[in-house]
PDB file of C-alpha atoms and ligand atoms in Angstrom:
ATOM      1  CA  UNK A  73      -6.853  12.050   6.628  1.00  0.00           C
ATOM      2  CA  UNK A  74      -8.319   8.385   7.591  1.00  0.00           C
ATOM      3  CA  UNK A  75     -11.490   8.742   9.037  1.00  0.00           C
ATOM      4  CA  UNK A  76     -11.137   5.351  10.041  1.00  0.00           C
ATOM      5  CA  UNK A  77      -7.297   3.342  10.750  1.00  0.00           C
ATOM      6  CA  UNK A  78      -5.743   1.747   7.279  1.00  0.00           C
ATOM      7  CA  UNK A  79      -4.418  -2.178   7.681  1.00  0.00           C
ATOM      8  CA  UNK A  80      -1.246  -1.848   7.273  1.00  0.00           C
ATOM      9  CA  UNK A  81       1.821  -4.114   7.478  1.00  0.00           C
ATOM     10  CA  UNK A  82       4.448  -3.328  10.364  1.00  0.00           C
ATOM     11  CA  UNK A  83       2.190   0.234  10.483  1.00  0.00           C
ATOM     12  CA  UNK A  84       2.759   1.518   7.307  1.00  0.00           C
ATOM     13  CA  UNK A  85       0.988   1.844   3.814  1.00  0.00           C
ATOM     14  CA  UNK A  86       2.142   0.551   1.188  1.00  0.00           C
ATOM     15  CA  UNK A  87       4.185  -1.612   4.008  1.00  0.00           C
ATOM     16  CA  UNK A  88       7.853  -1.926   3.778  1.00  0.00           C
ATOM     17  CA  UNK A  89       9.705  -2.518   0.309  1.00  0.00           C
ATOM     18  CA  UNK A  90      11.148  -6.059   0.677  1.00  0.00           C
ATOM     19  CA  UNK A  91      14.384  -5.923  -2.033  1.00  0.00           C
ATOM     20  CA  UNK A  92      16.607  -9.493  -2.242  1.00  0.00           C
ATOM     21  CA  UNK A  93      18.761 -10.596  -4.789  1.00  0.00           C
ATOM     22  CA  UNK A  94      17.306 -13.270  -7.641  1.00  0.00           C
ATOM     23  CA  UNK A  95      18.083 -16.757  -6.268  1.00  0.00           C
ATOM     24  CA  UNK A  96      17.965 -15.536  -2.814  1.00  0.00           C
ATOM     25  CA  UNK A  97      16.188 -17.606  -0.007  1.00  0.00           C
ATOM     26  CA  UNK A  98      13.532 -15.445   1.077  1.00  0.00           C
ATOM     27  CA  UNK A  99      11.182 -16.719   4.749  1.00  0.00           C
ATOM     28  CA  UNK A 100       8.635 -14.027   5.964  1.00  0.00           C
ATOM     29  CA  UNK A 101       7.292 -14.569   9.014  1.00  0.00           C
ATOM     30  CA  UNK A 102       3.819 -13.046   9.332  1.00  0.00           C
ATOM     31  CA  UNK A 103       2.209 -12.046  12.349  1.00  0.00           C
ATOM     32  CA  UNK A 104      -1.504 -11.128  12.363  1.00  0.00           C
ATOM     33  CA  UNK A 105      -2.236  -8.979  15.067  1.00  0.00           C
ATOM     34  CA  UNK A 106      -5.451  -7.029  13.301  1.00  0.00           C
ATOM     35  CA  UNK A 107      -9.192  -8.934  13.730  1.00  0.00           C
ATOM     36  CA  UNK A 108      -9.676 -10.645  10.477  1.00  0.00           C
ATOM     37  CA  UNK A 109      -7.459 -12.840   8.530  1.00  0.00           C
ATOM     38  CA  UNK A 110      -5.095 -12.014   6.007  1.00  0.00           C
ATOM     39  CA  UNK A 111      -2.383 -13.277   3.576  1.00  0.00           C
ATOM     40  CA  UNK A 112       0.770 -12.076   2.187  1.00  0.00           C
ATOM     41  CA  UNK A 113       0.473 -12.802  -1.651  1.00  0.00           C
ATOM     42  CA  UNK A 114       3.732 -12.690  -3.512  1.00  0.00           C
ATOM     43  CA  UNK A 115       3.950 -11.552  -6.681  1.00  0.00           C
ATOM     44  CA  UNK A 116       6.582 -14.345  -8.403  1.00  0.00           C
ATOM     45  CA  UNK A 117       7.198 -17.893  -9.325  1.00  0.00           C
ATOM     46  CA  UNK A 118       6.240 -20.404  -6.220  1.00  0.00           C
ATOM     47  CA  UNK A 119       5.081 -23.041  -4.965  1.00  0.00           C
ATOM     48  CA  UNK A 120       1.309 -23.382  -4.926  1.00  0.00           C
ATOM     49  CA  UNK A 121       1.850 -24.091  -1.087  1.00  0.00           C
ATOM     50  CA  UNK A 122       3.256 -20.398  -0.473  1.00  0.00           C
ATOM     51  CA  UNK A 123       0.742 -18.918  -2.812  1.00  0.00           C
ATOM     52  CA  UNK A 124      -0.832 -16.909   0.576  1.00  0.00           C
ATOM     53  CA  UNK A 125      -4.738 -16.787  -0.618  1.00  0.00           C
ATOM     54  CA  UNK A 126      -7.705 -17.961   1.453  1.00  0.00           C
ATOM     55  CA  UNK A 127      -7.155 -21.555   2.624  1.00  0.00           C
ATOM     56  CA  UNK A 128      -3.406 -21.325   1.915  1.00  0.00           C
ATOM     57  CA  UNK A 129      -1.348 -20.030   4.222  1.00  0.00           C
ATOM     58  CA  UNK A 130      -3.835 -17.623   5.413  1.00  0.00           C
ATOM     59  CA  UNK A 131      -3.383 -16.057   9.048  1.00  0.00           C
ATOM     60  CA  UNK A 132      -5.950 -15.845  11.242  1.00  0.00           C
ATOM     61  CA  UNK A 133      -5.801 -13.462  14.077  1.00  0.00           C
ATOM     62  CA  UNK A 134      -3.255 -14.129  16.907  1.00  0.00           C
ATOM     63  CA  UNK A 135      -1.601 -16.377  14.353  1.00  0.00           C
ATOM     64  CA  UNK A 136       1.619 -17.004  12.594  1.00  0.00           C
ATOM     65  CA  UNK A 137       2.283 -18.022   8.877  1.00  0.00           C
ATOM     66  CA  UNK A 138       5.515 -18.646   7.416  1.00  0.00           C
ATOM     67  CA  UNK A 139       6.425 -17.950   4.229  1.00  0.00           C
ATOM     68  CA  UNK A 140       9.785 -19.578   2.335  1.00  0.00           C
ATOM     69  CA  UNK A 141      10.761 -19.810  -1.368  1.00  0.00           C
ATOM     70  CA  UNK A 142      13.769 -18.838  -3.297  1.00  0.00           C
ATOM     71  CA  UNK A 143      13.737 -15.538  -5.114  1.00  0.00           C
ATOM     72  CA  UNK A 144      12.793 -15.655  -8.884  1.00  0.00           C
ATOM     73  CA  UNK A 145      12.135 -13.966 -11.308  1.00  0.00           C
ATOM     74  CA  UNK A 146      14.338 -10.725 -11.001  1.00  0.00           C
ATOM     75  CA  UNK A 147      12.018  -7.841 -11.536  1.00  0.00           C
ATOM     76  CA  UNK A 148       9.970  -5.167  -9.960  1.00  0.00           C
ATOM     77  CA  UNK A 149       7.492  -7.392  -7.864  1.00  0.00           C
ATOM     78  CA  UNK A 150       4.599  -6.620  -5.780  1.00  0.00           C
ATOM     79  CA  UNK A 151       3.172  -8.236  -2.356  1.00  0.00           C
ATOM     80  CA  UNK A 152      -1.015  -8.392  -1.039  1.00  0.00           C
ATOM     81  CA  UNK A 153      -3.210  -9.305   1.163  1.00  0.00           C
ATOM     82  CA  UNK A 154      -5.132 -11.964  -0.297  1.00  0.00           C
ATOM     83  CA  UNK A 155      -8.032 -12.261   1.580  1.00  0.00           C
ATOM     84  CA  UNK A 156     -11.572 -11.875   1.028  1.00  0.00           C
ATOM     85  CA  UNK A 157     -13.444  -9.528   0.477  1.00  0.00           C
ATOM     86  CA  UNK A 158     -10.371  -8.960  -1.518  1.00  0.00           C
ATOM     87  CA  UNK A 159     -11.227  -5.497  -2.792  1.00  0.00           C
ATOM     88  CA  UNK A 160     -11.418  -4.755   0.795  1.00  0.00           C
ATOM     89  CA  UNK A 161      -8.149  -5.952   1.958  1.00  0.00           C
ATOM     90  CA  UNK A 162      -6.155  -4.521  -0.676  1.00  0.00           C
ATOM     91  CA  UNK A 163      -7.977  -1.023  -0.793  1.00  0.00           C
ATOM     92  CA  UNK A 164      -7.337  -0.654   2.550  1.00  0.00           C
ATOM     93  CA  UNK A 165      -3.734  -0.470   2.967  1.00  0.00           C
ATOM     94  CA  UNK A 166      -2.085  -4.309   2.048  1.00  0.00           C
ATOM     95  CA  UNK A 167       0.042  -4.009  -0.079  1.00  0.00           C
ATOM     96  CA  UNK A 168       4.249  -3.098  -0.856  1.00  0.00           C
ATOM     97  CA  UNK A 169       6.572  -3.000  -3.182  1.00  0.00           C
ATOM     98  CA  UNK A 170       8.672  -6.754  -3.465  1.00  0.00           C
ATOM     99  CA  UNK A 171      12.207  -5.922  -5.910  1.00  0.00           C
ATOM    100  CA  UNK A 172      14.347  -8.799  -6.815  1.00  0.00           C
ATOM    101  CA  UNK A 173      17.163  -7.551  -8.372  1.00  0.00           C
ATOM    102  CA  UNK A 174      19.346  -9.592 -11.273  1.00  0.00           C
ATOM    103  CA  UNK A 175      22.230 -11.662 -10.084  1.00  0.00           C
ATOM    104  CA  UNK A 176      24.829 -10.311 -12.590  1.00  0.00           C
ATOM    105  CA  UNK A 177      26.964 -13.501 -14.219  1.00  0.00           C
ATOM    106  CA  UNK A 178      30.918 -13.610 -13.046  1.00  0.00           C
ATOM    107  CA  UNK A 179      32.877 -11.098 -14.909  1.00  0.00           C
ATOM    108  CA  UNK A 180      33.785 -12.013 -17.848  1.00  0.00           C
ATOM    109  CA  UNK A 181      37.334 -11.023 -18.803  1.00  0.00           C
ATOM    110  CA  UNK A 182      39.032 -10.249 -22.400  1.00  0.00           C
ATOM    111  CA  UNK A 183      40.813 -12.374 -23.945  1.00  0.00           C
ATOM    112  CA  UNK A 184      43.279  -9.859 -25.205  1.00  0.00           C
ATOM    113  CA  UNK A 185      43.330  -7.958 -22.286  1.00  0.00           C
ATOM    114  CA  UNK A 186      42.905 -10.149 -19.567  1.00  0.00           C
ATOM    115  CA  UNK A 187      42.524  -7.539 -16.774  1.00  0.00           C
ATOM    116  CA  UNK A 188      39.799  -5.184 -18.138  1.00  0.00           C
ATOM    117  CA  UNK A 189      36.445  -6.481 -17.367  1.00  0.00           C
ATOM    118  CA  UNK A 190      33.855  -6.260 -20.183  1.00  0.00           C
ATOM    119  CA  UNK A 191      30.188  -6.788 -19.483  1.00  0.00           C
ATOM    120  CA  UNK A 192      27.472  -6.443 -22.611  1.00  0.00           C
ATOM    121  CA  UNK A 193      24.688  -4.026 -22.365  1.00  0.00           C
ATOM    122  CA  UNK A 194      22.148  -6.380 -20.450  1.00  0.00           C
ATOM    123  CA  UNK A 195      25.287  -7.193 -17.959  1.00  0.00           C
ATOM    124  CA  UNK A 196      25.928  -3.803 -17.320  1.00  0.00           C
ATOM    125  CA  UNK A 197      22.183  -3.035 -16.374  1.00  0.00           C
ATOM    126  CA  UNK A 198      21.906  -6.230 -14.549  1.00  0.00           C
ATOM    127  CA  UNK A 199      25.210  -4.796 -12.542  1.00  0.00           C
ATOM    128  CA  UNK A 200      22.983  -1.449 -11.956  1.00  0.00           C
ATOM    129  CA  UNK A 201      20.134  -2.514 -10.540  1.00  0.00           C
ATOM    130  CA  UNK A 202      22.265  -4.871  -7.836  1.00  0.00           C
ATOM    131  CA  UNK A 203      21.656  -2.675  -4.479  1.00  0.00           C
ATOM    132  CA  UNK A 204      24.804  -1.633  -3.321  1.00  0.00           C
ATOM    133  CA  UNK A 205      27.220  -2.753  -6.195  1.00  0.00           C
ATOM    134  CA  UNK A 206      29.767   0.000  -7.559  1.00  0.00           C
ATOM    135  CA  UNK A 207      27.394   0.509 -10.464  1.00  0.00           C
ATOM    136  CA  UNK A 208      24.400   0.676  -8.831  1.00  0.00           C
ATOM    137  CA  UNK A 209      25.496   3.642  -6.585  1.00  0.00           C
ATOM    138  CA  UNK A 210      25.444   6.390  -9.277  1.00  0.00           C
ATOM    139  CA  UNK A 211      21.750   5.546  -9.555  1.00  0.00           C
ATOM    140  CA  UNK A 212      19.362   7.970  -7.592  1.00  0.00           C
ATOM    141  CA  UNK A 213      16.603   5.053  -6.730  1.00  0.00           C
ATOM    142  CA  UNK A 214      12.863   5.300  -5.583  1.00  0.00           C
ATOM    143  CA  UNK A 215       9.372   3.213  -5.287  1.00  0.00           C
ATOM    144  CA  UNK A 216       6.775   4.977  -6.078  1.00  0.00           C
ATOM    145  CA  UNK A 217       3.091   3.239  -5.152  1.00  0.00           C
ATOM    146  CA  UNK A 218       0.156   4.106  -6.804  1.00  0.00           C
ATOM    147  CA  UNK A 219      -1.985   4.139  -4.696  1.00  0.00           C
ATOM    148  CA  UNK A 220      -5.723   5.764  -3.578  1.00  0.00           C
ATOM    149  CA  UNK A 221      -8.111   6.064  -0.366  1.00  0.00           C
ATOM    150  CA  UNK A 222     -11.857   5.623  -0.378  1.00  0.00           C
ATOM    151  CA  UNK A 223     -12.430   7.305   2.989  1.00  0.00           C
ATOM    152  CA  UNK A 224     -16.176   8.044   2.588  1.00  0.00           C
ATOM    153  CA  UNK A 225     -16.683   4.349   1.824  1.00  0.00           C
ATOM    154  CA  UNK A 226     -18.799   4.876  -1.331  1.00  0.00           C
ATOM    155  CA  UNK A 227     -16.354   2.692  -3.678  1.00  0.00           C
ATOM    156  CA  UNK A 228     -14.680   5.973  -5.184  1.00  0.00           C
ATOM    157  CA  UNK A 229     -11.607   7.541  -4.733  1.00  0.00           C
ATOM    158  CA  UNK A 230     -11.190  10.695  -2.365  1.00  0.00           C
ATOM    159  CA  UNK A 231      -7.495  10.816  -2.856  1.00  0.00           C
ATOM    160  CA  UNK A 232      -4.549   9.626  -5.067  1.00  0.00           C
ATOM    161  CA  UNK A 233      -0.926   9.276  -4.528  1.00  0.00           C
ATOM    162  CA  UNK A 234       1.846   8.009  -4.987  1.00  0.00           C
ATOM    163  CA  UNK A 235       3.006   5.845  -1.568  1.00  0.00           C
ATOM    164  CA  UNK A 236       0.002   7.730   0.529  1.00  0.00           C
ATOM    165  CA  UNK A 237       0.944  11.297   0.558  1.00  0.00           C
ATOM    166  CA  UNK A 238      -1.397  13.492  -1.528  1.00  0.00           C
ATOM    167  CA  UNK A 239       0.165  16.628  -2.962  1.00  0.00           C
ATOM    168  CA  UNK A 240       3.102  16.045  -0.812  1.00  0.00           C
ATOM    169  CA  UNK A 241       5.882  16.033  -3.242  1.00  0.00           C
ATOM    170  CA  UNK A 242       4.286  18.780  -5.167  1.00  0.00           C
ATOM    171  CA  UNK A 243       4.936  21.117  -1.731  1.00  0.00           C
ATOM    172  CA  UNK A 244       8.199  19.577  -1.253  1.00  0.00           C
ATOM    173  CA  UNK A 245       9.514  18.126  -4.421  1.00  0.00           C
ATOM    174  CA  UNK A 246      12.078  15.185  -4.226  1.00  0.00           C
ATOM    175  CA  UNK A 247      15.867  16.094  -4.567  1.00  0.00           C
ATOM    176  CA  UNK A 248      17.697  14.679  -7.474  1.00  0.00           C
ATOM    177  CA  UNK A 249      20.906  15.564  -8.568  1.00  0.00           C
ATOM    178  CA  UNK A 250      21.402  16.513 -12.037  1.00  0.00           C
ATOM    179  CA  UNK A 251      24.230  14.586 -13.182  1.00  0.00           C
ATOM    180  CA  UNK A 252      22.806  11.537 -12.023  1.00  0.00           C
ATOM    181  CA  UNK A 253      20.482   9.235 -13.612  1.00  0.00           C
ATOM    182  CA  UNK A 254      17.080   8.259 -11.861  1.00  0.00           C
ATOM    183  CA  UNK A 255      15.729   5.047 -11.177  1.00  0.00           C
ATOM    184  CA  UNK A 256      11.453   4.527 -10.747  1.00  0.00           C
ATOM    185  CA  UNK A 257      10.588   1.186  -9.518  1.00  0.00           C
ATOM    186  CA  UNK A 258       6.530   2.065 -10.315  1.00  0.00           C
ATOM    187  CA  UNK A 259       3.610  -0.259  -9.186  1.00  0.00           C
ATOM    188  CA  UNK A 260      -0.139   0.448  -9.104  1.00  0.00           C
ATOM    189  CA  UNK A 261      -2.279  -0.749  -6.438  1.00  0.00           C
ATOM    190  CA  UNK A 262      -5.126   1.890  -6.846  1.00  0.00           C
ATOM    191  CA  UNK A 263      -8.687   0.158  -6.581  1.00  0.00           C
ATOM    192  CA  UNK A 264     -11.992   0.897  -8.028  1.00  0.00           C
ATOM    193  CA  UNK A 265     -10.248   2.497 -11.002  1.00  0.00           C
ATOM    194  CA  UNK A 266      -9.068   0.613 -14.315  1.00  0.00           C
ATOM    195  CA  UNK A 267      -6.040   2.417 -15.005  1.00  0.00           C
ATOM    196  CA  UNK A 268      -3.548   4.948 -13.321  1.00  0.00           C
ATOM    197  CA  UNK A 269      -0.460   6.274 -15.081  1.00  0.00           C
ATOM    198  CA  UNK A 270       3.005   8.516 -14.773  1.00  0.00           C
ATOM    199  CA  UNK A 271       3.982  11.377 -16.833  1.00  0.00           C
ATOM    200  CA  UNK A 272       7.252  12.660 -16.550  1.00  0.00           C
ATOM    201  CA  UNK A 273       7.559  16.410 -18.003  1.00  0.00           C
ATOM    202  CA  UNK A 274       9.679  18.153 -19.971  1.00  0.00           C
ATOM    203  CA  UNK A 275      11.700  14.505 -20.547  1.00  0.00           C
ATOM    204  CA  UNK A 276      11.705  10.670 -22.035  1.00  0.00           C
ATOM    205  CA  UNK A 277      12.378   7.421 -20.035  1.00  0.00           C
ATOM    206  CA  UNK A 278      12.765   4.208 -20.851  1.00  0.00           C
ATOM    207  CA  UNK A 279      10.158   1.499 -19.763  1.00  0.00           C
ATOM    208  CA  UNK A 280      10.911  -2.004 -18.693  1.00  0.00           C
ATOM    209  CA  UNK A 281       7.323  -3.700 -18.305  1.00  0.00           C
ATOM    210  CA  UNK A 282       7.162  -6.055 -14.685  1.00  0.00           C
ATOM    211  CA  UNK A 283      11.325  -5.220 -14.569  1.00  0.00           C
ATOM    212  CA  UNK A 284      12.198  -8.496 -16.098  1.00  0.00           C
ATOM    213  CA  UNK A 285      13.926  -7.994 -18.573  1.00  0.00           C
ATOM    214  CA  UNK A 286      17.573  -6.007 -19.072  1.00  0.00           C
ATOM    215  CA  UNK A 287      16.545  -4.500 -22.041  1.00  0.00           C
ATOM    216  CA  UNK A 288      13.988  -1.510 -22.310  1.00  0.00           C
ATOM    217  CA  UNK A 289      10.296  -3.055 -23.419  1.00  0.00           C
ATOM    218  CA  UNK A 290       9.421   0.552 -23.958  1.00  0.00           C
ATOM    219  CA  UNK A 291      12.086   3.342 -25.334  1.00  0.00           C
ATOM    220  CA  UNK A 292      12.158   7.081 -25.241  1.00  0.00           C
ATOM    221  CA  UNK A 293       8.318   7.449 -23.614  1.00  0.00           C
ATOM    222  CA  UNK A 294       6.923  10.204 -21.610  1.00  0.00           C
ATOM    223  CA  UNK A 295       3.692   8.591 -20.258  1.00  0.00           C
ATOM    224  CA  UNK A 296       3.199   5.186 -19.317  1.00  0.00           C
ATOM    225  CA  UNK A 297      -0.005   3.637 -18.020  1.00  0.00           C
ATOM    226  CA  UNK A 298      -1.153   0.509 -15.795  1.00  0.00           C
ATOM    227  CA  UNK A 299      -3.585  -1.613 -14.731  1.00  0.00           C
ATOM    228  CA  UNK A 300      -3.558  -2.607 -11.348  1.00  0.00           C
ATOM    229  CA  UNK A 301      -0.966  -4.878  -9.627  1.00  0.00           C
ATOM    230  CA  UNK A 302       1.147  -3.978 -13.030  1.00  0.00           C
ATOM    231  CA  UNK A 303       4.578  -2.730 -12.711  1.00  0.00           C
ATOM    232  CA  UNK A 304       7.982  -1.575 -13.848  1.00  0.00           C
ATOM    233  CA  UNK A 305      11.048   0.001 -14.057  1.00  0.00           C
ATOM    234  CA  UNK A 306      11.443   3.732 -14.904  1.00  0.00           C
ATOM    235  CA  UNK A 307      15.153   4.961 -16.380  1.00  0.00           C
ATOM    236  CA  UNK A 308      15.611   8.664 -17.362  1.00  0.00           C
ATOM    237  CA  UNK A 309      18.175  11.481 -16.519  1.00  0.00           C
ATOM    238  CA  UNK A 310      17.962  15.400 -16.333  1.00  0.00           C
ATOM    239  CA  UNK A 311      21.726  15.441 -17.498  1.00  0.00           C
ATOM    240  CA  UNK A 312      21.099  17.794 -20.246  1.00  0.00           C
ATOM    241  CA  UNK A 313      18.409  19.932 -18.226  1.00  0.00           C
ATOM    242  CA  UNK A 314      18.856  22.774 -16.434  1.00  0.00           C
ATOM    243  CA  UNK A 315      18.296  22.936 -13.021  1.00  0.00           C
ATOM    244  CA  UNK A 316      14.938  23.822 -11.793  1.00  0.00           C
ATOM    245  CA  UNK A 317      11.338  21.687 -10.839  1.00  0.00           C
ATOM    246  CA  UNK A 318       9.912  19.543 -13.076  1.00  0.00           C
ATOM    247  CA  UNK A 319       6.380  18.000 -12.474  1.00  0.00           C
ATOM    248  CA  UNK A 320       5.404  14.343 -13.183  1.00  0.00           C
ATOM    249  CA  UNK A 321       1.789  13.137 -12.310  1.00  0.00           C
ATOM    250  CA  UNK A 322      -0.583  11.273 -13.732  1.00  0.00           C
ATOM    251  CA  UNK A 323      -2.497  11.755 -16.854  1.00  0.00           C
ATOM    252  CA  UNK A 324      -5.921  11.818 -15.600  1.00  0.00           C
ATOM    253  CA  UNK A 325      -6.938  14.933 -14.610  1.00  0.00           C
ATOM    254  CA  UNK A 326      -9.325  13.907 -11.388  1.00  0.00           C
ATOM    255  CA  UNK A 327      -6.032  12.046 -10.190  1.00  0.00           C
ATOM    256  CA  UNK A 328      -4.023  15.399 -10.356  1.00  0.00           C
ATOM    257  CA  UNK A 329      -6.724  17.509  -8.728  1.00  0.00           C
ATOM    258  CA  UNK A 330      -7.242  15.194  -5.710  1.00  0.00           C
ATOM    259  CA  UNK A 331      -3.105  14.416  -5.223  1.00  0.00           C
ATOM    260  CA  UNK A 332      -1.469  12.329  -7.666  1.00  0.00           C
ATOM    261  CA  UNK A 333       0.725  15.497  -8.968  1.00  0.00           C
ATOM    262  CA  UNK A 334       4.417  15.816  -7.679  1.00  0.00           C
ATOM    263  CA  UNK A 335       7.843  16.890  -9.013  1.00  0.00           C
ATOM    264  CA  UNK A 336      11.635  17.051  -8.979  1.00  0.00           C
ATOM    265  CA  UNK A 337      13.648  19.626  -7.943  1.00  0.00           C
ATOM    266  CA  UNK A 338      16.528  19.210  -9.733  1.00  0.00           C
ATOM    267  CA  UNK A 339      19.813  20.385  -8.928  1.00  0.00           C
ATOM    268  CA  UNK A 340      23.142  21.216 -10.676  1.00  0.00           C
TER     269      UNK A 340
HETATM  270 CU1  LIG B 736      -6.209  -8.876   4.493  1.00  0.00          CU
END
């Protein structure tokens, strides 16, 4: 499908989903072993000096950049190459998904019942989205990249997808299981058009914009659109469904012709 090789981090587009915890130290040691220079642009609060643009810890081939900062703020995050021709850099493969989930406060306790443990609403979603936590293992999970592929080099789009694979999960739609609800961490990277979006059919989700926040910025939506490097958090179950596959795609119909159309299968 690439008439010519992507860039790609460790060898994979979008490169690998970095997820820490908010607060957490975080030191990425980058390696540039392609011919040009590149950067690792976090999406996130910083230091100016770990910004990774041109001129700022940019690596040029054979060398190594280090980056370190602490974690912040919780959300659904993106990384890039920074480097110019930045339209370039990022169309052609660098770029991932960067999730810093919440650090949930200690557990509050009642006061009349000292042993039951009682978390408000934004606690209890904060306690969800914690990788690995009791209440985060119900959750069926995925990152799902926008993305597209110029491969004729004539600054449009010959494919869309979401994380590379056009028409793939309409041939094989993803497994979810019914009784379970599903979790979207969503971020468009696609260049050379304004917009891309996700519509979910025959159901509603709940939208938080950028993931930072523990309440829903958008509720009960079936279509959600953004711009690129925007991002969030999709919630939604097919508890009350029945079993069967159920398409989601984008709303533009060129996108859906030339890949960006997949689905659930969901089962009982
Ligand atoms: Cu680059």
């Amino acid at each position: 499908m690439f008439p010519t090789p992507p860039w790609t981090y460790n060898g994979r587009v979008p490169g690998p989903t970095i997820r820490v915890t908010e607060g957490d130290r975080v030191r990425i040691h980058f390696s540039n072993q392609g011919t040009h220079p590149h950067t690792i642009h976090f999406h996130g609060i910083h230091s100016v000096r770990q910004d990774g643009i041109p001129g700022m810890l940019e690596a040029f081939p054979g060398q190594e950049v280090v980056y370190e900062f602490d974690a912040k703020p919780f959300g659904c995050h993106l990384y890039h190459c920074h480097s110019a021709p930045f339209k370039r850099h990022l169309h052609k493969g660098l770029y991932g998904a960067f999730i810093i989930d919440p650090r949930p406060k200690r557990s509050p306790k009642s006061k009349r019942y000292p042993k039951r443990k009682q978390y408000s609403d934004e606690e209890k979603v904060a306690r969800s989205r914690l990788l690995g936590s009791p209440e985060n293992t119900q959750w069926q999970e995925f990152v799902m990249v926008m993305n597209a592929f110029d491969t004729n080099f004539d600054e449009e789009n010959e494919f869309y997808a979401i994380n590379t694979a056009p028409h793939e999960f309409m041939k094989r739609p993803i497994r979810v299981e019914r009784d379970r609800p599903v979790r979207i961490y969503l971020i468009n990277v696609t260049e050379f058009d304004l917009i891309n979006s996700l519509h979910l059919h025959a159901n509603f989700f709940n939208y938080y914009d950028q993931g930072t926040t523990l309440t829903p910025t958008l509720r009960t939506v079936d279509t959600v659109m953004l711009c690129q490097g925007q991002r969030g958090i999709l919630e939604f179950s097919y508890q009350k469904h029945e079993p069967g596959v159920y398409m989601f795609h984008a709303h533009q119909s060129e996108f859906v012709e030339l890949g960006w159309m997949s689905a659930f299968e969901v089962v009982a």
